[in-house]
Short mmCIF file of C-alpha atoms and ligand atoms in Angstrom, two decimals:
data_model
loop_
_atom_site.label_atom_id
_atom_site.label_comp_id
_atom_site.label_asym_id
_atom_site.label_seq_id
_atom_site.Cartn_x
_atom_site.Cartn_y
_atom_site.Cartn_z
CA MET A 1 197.07 -49.70 37.12
CA SER A 2 196.62 -48.75 40.76
CA ARG A 3 195.40 -51.46 43.12
CA PHE A 4 191.62 -51.41 43.75
CA ALA A 5 190.35 -51.26 47.32
CA GLU A 6 189.61 -54.55 49.12
CA ARG A 7 185.87 -53.80 49.13
CA MET A 8 185.74 -54.13 45.34
CA LYS A 9 186.84 -57.76 45.68
CA THR A 10 184.20 -58.56 48.30
CA MET A 11 181.36 -57.47 46.02
CA GLU A 12 182.67 -59.06 42.79
CA LYS A 13 180.06 -61.83 42.53
CA SER A 14 176.98 -59.71 43.27
CA ALA A 15 178.26 -56.90 41.03
CA LYS A 16 178.56 -59.33 38.11
CA ILE A 17 174.95 -60.47 38.57
CA ILE A 18 173.73 -56.86 38.52
CA ARG A 19 175.79 -56.04 35.40
CA ASN A 20 174.26 -59.02 33.53
CA LEU A 21 170.79 -57.96 34.58
CA PHE A 22 171.20 -54.46 33.16
CA GLY A 23 172.70 -56.00 30.00
CA ALA A 24 169.61 -58.17 29.40
CA MET A 25 167.32 -55.16 29.87
CA ASN A 26 168.90 -53.44 26.87
CA ASP A 27 168.22 -56.01 24.10
CA PRO A 28 165.17 -54.68 22.17
CA ASP A 29 164.50 -58.06 20.48
CA LEU A 30 163.88 -59.86 23.76
CA ILE A 31 160.66 -60.16 25.68
CA SER A 32 162.20 -59.34 29.02
CA PHE A 33 160.80 -60.64 32.28
CA GLY A 34 164.21 -59.69 33.65
CA GLY A 35 164.43 -56.15 35.01
CA GLY A 36 162.36 -54.64 37.80
CA ALA A 37 161.52 -51.37 36.07
CA PRO A 38 158.00 -49.93 36.17
CA ALA A 39 155.90 -49.95 33.00
CA LYS A 40 156.51 -46.98 30.70
CA GLU A 41 152.73 -46.38 30.84
CA ALA A 42 153.09 -45.95 34.61
CA LEU A 43 155.32 -42.88 34.30
CA PRO A 44 153.38 -39.61 34.84
CA ILE A 45 154.97 -37.83 31.86
CA ASP A 46 152.16 -35.40 31.02
CA ILE A 47 151.63 -34.45 34.65
CA VAL A 48 155.34 -33.81 35.17
CA ARG A 49 155.46 -31.61 32.06
CA GLU A 50 152.51 -29.57 33.30
CA ILE A 51 153.99 -29.13 36.77
CA THR A 52 157.41 -28.23 35.38
CA ASN A 53 155.95 -25.59 33.07
CA GLU A 54 154.20 -24.00 35.97
CA VAL A 55 156.77 -24.08 38.74
CA MET A 56 160.02 -23.48 36.83
CA ARG A 57 159.77 -19.71 36.98
CA THR A 58 161.72 -17.15 38.97
CA ASP A 59 158.55 -16.07 40.81
CA LYS A 60 157.52 -19.69 41.62
CA ARG A 61 159.88 -22.53 42.61
CA GLY A 62 162.56 -22.11 39.91
CA VAL A 63 165.30 -20.78 42.18
CA GLU A 64 164.55 -23.34 44.88
CA ALA A 65 164.66 -26.17 42.31
CA LEU A 66 168.06 -25.17 40.93
CA GLN A 67 169.74 -23.90 44.11
CA TYR A 68 171.51 -25.86 46.88
CA GLY A 69 168.97 -27.29 49.33
CA ASN A 70 168.49 -28.75 52.78
CA VAL A 71 170.43 -31.90 53.80
CA MET A 72 167.22 -33.61 54.99
CA GLY A 73 165.35 -32.78 51.80
CA LEU A 74 162.53 -30.45 50.84
CA LEU A 75 160.20 -29.85 53.78
CA ASP A 76 156.97 -30.14 51.77
CA LEU A 77 158.09 -33.46 50.29
CA ARG A 78 158.89 -34.77 53.78
CA GLU A 79 155.43 -33.62 54.91
CA VAL A 80 153.90 -35.49 51.96
CA VAL A 81 155.72 -38.64 53.10
CA VAL A 82 154.31 -38.23 56.63
CA SER A 83 150.71 -37.43 55.68
CA GLU A 84 150.17 -39.35 52.44
CA LEU A 85 152.50 -42.33 52.59
CA LEU A 86 153.04 -43.16 56.27
CA ALA A 87 149.94 -42.02 58.21
CA PRO A 88 147.52 -44.06 56.02
CA LYS A 89 149.65 -47.15 56.81
CA GLY A 90 149.41 -46.67 60.56
CA VAL A 91 152.90 -45.20 60.95
CA LYS A 92 153.12 -42.03 63.04
CA ALA A 93 156.06 -39.87 61.99
CA LYS A 94 157.30 -36.29 62.11
CA ALA A 95 158.84 -34.60 59.07
CA ASP A 96 161.98 -34.03 61.21
CA ASN A 97 162.59 -37.78 61.13
CA ILE A 98 162.29 -38.15 57.36
CA LEU A 99 165.44 -37.93 55.22
CA ILE A 100 164.93 -37.66 51.44
CA THR A 101 167.46 -39.88 49.65
CA SER A 102 168.70 -40.28 46.08
CA GLY A 103 166.57 -43.32 45.26
CA GLY A 104 165.65 -46.04 47.73
CA LEU A 105 169.08 -47.61 47.44
CA GLU A 106 170.82 -44.63 49.02
CA GLY A 107 168.91 -45.39 52.21
CA MET A 108 170.59 -48.81 52.40
CA ASN A 109 173.94 -47.25 51.64
CA LEU A 110 173.58 -44.64 54.39
CA LEU A 111 172.42 -47.20 56.93
CA CYS A 112 175.53 -49.25 56.19
CA GLN A 113 177.68 -46.16 56.65
CA LEU A 114 176.09 -45.74 60.08
CA PHE A 115 176.21 -49.30 61.34
CA ILE A 116 178.45 -51.63 59.34
CA ASP A 117 182.12 -52.29 60.03
CA PRO A 118 184.07 -54.84 57.94
CA GLY A 119 183.18 -58.38 59.05
CA ASP A 120 179.80 -57.47 60.58
CA VAL A 121 176.97 -59.88 59.85
CA ILE A 122 173.75 -58.84 58.07
CA LEU A 123 170.90 -61.36 58.00
CA VAL A 124 168.92 -61.30 54.75
CA GLU A 125 165.95 -63.21 53.40
CA SER A 126 166.74 -66.30 51.38
CA PRO A 127 166.27 -65.36 48.52
CA THR A 128 166.89 -61.60 48.63
CA PHE A 129 167.47 -58.53 46.43
CA VAL A 130 170.96 -58.84 44.94
CA HIS A 131 171.52 -55.10 44.54
CA CYS A 132 171.38 -54.63 48.31
CA VAL A 133 173.69 -57.59 48.83
CA GLU A 134 176.10 -55.75 46.54
CA ILE A 135 175.88 -52.68 48.81
CA PHE A 136 176.29 -54.76 51.98
CA GLU A 137 179.32 -56.52 50.53
CA MET A 138 180.85 -53.20 49.50
CA PHE A 139 180.88 -52.43 53.22
CA GLN A 140 182.55 -55.84 53.70
CA ALA A 141 179.60 -57.23 55.65
CA LYS A 142 178.98 -60.96 55.70
CA CYS A 143 175.44 -61.76 54.49
CA ILE A 144 173.69 -64.82 55.91
CA GLY A 145 170.35 -66.11 54.63
CA VAL A 146 167.23 -66.63 56.75
CA ASP A 147 164.71 -69.21 55.51
CA MET A 148 161.39 -68.07 54.06
CA ASP A 149 158.05 -69.69 53.35
CA ASN A 150 154.94 -68.27 51.70
CA ASP A 151 154.44 -65.88 54.66
CA GLY A 152 157.93 -64.41 54.32
CA MET A 153 160.93 -64.68 56.64
CA ILE A 154 160.49 -67.43 59.26
CA PRO A 155 160.82 -65.84 62.74
CA GLU A 156 162.09 -69.04 64.41
CA ASP A 157 164.98 -69.27 61.96
CA LEU A 158 165.56 -65.51 62.30
CA GLU A 159 165.80 -65.73 66.09
CA ALA A 160 168.09 -68.77 65.95
CA LYS A 161 170.40 -66.97 63.51
CA ILE A 162 170.37 -63.75 65.56
CA MET A 163 171.53 -65.78 68.56
CA LYS A 164 174.13 -67.69 66.54
CA TYR A 165 175.65 -64.91 64.40
CA LYS A 166 175.03 -61.77 66.51
CA PRO A 167 174.23 -59.65 63.43
CA LYS A 168 174.34 -55.85 63.32
CA MET A 169 171.36 -55.72 60.98
CA VAL A 170 168.47 -57.70 59.54
CA TYR A 171 167.45 -56.70 56.02
CA VAL A 172 163.79 -57.40 55.18
CA ILE A 173 161.64 -56.63 52.13
CA PRO A 174 158.26 -57.34 53.75
CA THR A 175 155.80 -56.64 50.95
CA PHE A 176 155.67 -58.32 47.50
CA GLN A 177 159.28 -59.20 48.05
CA ASN A 178 161.94 -58.89 45.40
CA PRO A 179 162.51 -61.52 44.05
CA SER A 180 159.80 -63.88 45.37
CA GLY A 181 156.66 -61.69 45.36
CA ARG A 182 155.90 -63.00 48.89
CA THR A 183 154.53 -60.88 51.73
CA LEU A 184 155.47 -61.09 55.42
CA SER A 185 152.35 -61.85 57.47
CA LEU A 186 151.01 -59.44 60.09
CA GLU A 187 152.00 -61.71 62.99
CA ARG A 188 155.51 -62.00 61.65
CA ARG A 189 155.81 -58.23 61.17
CA LYS A 190 155.12 -57.79 64.89
CA ARG A 191 157.57 -60.55 65.75
CA VAL A 192 160.39 -59.15 63.59
CA ALA A 193 160.01 -55.73 65.26
CA GLU A 194 160.09 -57.42 68.70
CA LEU A 195 163.21 -59.43 67.83
CA GLY A 196 165.02 -56.23 66.78
CA SER A 197 164.23 -54.70 70.17
CA LYS A 198 164.93 -57.85 72.17
CA TYR A 199 168.37 -58.49 70.67
CA ASP A 200 169.37 -54.87 69.95
CA VAL A 201 169.60 -55.42 66.20
CA ILE A 202 168.69 -52.88 63.49
CA ILE A 203 165.78 -54.08 61.37
CA LEU A 204 166.22 -52.45 57.96
CA GLU A 205 162.75 -52.54 56.41
CA ASP A 206 162.94 -51.92 52.66
CA ASP A 207 159.39 -51.55 51.34
CA PRO A 208 159.33 -50.07 47.80
CA TYR A 209 156.49 -52.27 46.48
CA ARG A 210 154.11 -51.78 49.42
CA ASP A 211 152.10 -49.04 47.74
CA ILE A 212 151.36 -51.03 44.61
CA ARG A 213 148.93 -53.49 46.11
CA TYR A 214 146.15 -54.52 43.72
CA SER A 215 144.52 -57.40 45.62
CA GLY A 216 144.33 -58.72 49.19
CA VAL A 217 144.39 -56.77 52.45
CA ASP A 218 146.82 -53.99 53.30
CA LEU A 219 149.26 -54.73 56.17
CA LYS A 220 150.98 -52.27 58.47
CA PRO A 221 154.75 -51.94 58.00
CA ILE A 222 157.10 -53.52 60.57
CA LYS A 223 157.94 -49.95 61.62
CA ALA A 224 154.38 -49.53 62.93
CA PHE A 225 155.17 -52.17 65.61
CA ASP A 226 158.57 -50.78 66.61
CA GLU A 227 158.57 -49.43 70.16
CA THR A 228 162.31 -48.95 70.64
CA GLY A 229 163.60 -47.32 67.45
CA HIS A 230 165.37 -50.47 66.24
CA THR A 231 163.41 -50.59 62.97
CA VAL A 232 164.43 -48.18 60.23
CA LEU A 233 162.08 -47.83 57.27
CA ALA A 234 163.61 -47.20 53.85
CA ASN A 235 161.36 -46.53 50.91
CA SER A 236 161.40 -45.26 47.36
CA PHE A 237 159.37 -43.13 44.96
CA SER A 238 160.64 -45.27 42.06
CA LYS A 239 157.63 -47.56 41.70
CA ILE A 240 154.90 -45.00 42.46
CA PHE A 241 156.31 -41.92 40.71
CA SER A 242 159.50 -42.38 38.65
CA PRO A 243 162.73 -44.35 39.07
CA GLY A 244 164.72 -41.91 36.93
CA SER A 245 163.97 -39.12 39.40
CA ARG A 246 166.03 -41.04 41.97
CA LEU A 247 163.96 -40.25 45.03
CA GLY A 248 163.51 -42.24 48.21
CA TYR A 249 163.23 -41.65 51.94
CA VAL A 250 164.29 -43.04 55.29
CA PHE A 251 162.22 -42.82 58.48
CA ALA A 252 164.22 -43.39 61.65
CA SER A 253 164.42 -42.52 65.36
CA ASP A 254 165.86 -39.14 66.48
CA GLU A 255 169.20 -40.71 67.35
CA VAL A 256 169.58 -42.51 64.01
CA THR A 257 168.31 -39.45 62.08
CA THR A 258 171.06 -37.25 63.54
CA LYS A 259 173.70 -39.70 62.29
CA LEU A 260 171.93 -40.02 58.93
CA PHE A 261 172.16 -36.23 58.59
CA ASP A 262 175.93 -36.41 59.07
CA ALA A 263 176.39 -39.36 56.68
CA LYS A 264 174.23 -37.71 54.00
CA THR A 265 176.15 -34.41 54.33
CA ALA A 266 179.43 -36.25 53.94
CA THR A 267 178.17 -38.27 50.96
CA ASN A 268 176.42 -35.83 48.61
CA SER A 269 175.12 -32.84 50.66
CA HIS A 270 171.51 -33.40 49.66
CA THR A 271 169.25 -35.05 47.09
CA SER A 272 168.68 -33.23 43.76
CA MET A 273 166.24 -30.39 44.25
CA LEU A 274 164.53 -30.39 40.84
CA PRO A 275 162.91 -33.86 41.16
CA GLN A 276 162.04 -33.14 44.80
CA VAL A 277 160.13 -29.99 43.84
CA ILE A 278 158.25 -31.77 41.04
CA CYS A 279 157.44 -34.82 43.16
CA ALA A 280 156.20 -32.66 46.06
CA GLU A 281 153.94 -30.73 43.68
CA PHE A 282 152.69 -34.01 42.16
CA PHE A 283 151.34 -35.07 45.55
CA LYS A 284 150.26 -31.64 46.79
CA ARG A 285 148.24 -30.92 43.66
CA GLY A 286 146.32 -34.15 44.24
CA TYR A 287 147.53 -36.17 41.25
CA TYR A 288 148.59 -39.22 43.25
CA PRO A 289 145.25 -40.98 44.00
CA ALA A 290 144.18 -41.24 40.32
CA HIS A 291 147.71 -42.11 39.21
CA HIS A 292 147.94 -44.77 41.90
CA LYS A 293 144.67 -46.34 40.80
CA MET A 294 145.82 -46.31 37.17
CA ILE A 295 149.10 -48.11 37.92
CA CYS A 296 147.44 -50.67 40.18
CA ASP A 297 144.88 -51.49 37.46
CA LEU A 298 147.68 -51.79 34.91
CA TYR A 299 149.81 -54.13 37.04
CA ARG A 300 146.83 -56.24 38.17
CA GLU A 301 146.06 -57.10 34.56
CA ARG A 302 149.70 -57.99 33.92
CA ARG A 303 149.93 -60.11 37.09
CA ASP A 304 146.75 -61.96 36.17
CA THR A 305 148.02 -62.60 32.64
CA MET A 306 151.39 -63.86 33.88
CA ILE A 307 149.83 -66.21 36.46
CA GLU A 308 147.31 -67.58 33.93
CA CYS A 309 150.10 -68.16 31.41
CA ILE A 310 152.42 -69.91 33.87
CA ASP A 311 149.55 -72.18 34.86
CA ALA A 312 148.69 -72.85 31.21
CA PHE A 313 152.11 -73.17 29.59
CA PHE A 314 154.67 -74.22 32.20
CA PRO A 315 154.96 -77.96 32.81
CA LYS A 316 153.16 -79.83 35.60
CA GLY A 317 155.08 -79.71 38.84
CA THR A 318 156.03 -76.02 38.43
CA LYS A 319 155.47 -74.07 41.66
CA ARG A 320 154.86 -70.34 41.56
CA THR A 321 153.97 -67.58 43.98
CA PHE A 322 150.86 -65.38 43.71
CA PRO A 323 151.80 -61.76 44.48
CA ASP A 324 149.03 -59.45 45.70
CA GLY A 325 151.02 -56.52 44.37
CA GLY A 326 154.44 -55.47 43.13
CA LEU A 327 156.12 -56.53 39.93
CA PHE A 328 157.39 -60.09 40.40
CA THR A 329 156.44 -63.70 40.60
CA TRP A 330 158.80 -66.54 41.38
CA ALA A 331 158.73 -69.95 39.74
CA GLU A 332 160.36 -73.20 40.85
CA LEU A 333 160.78 -75.70 38.02
CA PRO A 334 160.47 -79.47 38.21
CA GLY A 335 162.94 -82.05 36.92
CA GLY A 336 166.22 -80.51 38.07
CA ILE A 337 166.30 -77.91 35.29
CA ASN A 338 169.12 -75.44 35.84
CA THR A 339 167.73 -71.97 35.14
CA THR A 340 171.18 -70.37 34.75
CA ASP A 341 171.99 -72.76 31.88
CA LEU A 342 168.48 -72.46 30.45
CA LEU A 343 168.75 -68.66 30.29
CA VAL A 344 171.47 -68.86 27.63
CA GLU A 345 169.12 -70.79 25.35
CA ALA A 346 166.02 -68.78 26.31
CA THR A 347 167.66 -65.51 25.29
CA SER A 348 169.53 -66.71 22.18
CA ASN A 349 167.15 -69.25 20.56
CA PRO A 350 165.21 -67.22 17.94
CA ASN A 351 162.06 -69.26 18.69
CA VAL A 352 162.14 -68.24 22.34
CA LYS A 353 163.87 -64.86 22.87
CA VAL A 354 162.80 -64.44 26.47
CA ALA A 355 164.80 -63.14 29.44
CA TYR A 356 164.20 -63.73 33.15
CA VAL A 357 166.51 -63.66 36.14
CA ALA A 358 167.93 -67.03 37.18
CA GLY A 359 167.19 -67.87 40.81
CA GLU A 360 170.65 -68.86 41.97
CA GLY A 361 172.01 -65.30 42.23
CA PHE A 362 169.37 -64.31 44.79
CA PHE A 363 170.69 -66.75 47.40
CA VAL A 364 173.67 -65.60 49.46
CA GLU A 365 174.28 -69.22 50.53
CA GLY A 366 175.62 -70.18 47.07
CA GLY A 367 176.22 -73.91 46.50
CA GLY A 368 173.57 -74.10 43.77
CA LYS A 369 170.66 -73.14 46.02
CA GLY A 370 167.75 -71.86 43.89
CA ASN A 371 169.26 -73.13 40.64
CA ASN A 372 165.86 -74.47 39.52
CA CYS A 373 164.13 -71.12 40.21
CA MET A 374 163.49 -67.97 38.23
CA ARG A 375 162.20 -64.47 38.92
CA LEU A 376 159.63 -63.35 36.37
CA SER A 377 158.94 -59.65 36.24
CA PHE A 378 155.66 -58.79 34.54
CA GLY A 379 155.41 -55.06 35.33
CA ALA A 380 157.04 -53.63 32.22
CA VAL A 381 155.62 -56.12 29.68
CA ALA A 382 152.30 -55.60 27.88
CA PRO A 383 149.79 -58.47 28.33
CA GLU A 384 150.02 -59.61 24.67
CA LYS A 385 153.79 -59.92 25.05
CA ILE A 386 153.47 -61.70 28.39
CA LYS A 387 151.35 -64.34 26.62
CA ILE A 388 153.92 -64.87 23.85
CA GLY A 389 156.93 -64.80 26.18
CA ALA A 390 155.43 -67.16 28.77
CA LYS A 391 154.31 -69.60 26.06
CA ASN A 392 157.77 -69.64 24.44
CA LEU A 393 159.45 -70.11 27.79
CA GLY A 394 156.98 -72.78 28.92
CA ASP A 395 157.51 -74.70 25.69
CA LEU A 396 161.29 -74.53 26.10
CA ILE A 397 161.09 -75.81 29.69
CA SER A 398 158.76 -78.64 28.65
CA SER A 399 161.11 -79.63 25.83
CA LYS A 400 163.98 -79.89 28.34
CA LEU A 401 161.95 -82.24 30.52
CA LYS A 402 161.51 -84.57 27.56
CA GLU A 403 165.25 -84.70 26.74
C1 PLP B 1 163.77 -54.40 47.17
C2 PLP B 1 164.24 -53.16 46.52
N1 PLP B 1 164.82 -52.22 47.26
C3 PLP B 1 165.27 -51.07 46.73
C4 PLP B 1 165.14 -50.82 45.39
C5 PLP B 1 165.76 -49.61 44.79
O1 PLP B 1 164.95 -48.57 44.59
P1 PLP B 1 165.49 -47.27 43.85
O2 PLP B 1 165.44 -47.54 42.39
O3 PLP B 1 164.56 -46.22 44.29
O4 PLP B 1 166.89 -47.01 44.30
C6 PLP B 1 164.54 -51.77 44.56
C7 PLP B 1 164.42 -51.53 43.13
O5 PLP B 1 164.21 -52.34 42.31
C8 PLP B 1 164.09 -52.98 45.14
O6 PLP B 1 163.54 -53.95 44.42
#
């Protein structure tokens, strides 16, 4: 066998966590609070069929959908991003500065291609989204955690670590964070943008859950406070339209956009045209507002059920977050219970049969940090199943405390 590249070694640990996560998603007998997929009821299947029937014709958009396209993406989809997704959030953008990507993750990948050399430091929230750590490590970056509290990343710790480690990039998931469900406060959003400018560091703002807010007050993205072009906003259509379509976008300054164009050309020429055409039509034909309301109502009910069940069935001393949107809550267990060990029993014991993601893997620090925590994803589980799963899991945890 030929020798694998060095980068495959660097990402071994994070890649293993991701593989296990996808494995757990595929067992039909489990109630899975594990994956981060949207609910199947949240996929606009009938609308997509209707649009496809209409536009996939030679005299409509059929040729465009199946032909090579523009590196930056379909112009009308980029205009939708500007007018329907960014302007209402207080972000002024031009379509020229929007690059359509293959899923949100490609944005992170391209940004690394632009900025990361082996050995560069990337500061990430502690805990953070493992899949992006996997990407960062593939570029042989060193990830260092920044402390969080209930208002997100702590700016004092961020500034101290910027001064100490001289990072190339800071990776932030400001809204309904994966995995913790926490949201960066308005004050801190301003401060993070300022720190990027002050220390000449790229702030990579990854905000795929922002649009599924179902309680609380909307907050402007960090990008809205960026005066120097140091913040780059990466986003995804996965949670508001469809993850299988693999659509996302990046909004960046002119200078960064030019380089993104080159990196995208070199990587895969452009994002698939067929999903771009359908997604653009979905927004332009006015389907989004009603669809958005439907998914927010659906997830609010699931969030409420999950929170009520944790409070009712998990043992005293459990701490949990209350997300105002998104798909996750985060629980910290009492009594030194190790959630990695517990997961084996939770998934295999026929009286439990529940999956979640153990907390430890979300911390780049290692050393057992977060080993009493778990991420609970409620988005893809119907309320009746949330009740059963949370009760089974709560009972298992309580039984461990008595041992
Ligand atoms: C924080 C975060 N960023 C990016 C993504 C990836 O989005 P996509 O599926 O569009 O690549 C996800 C998906 O779960 C996510 O949670």
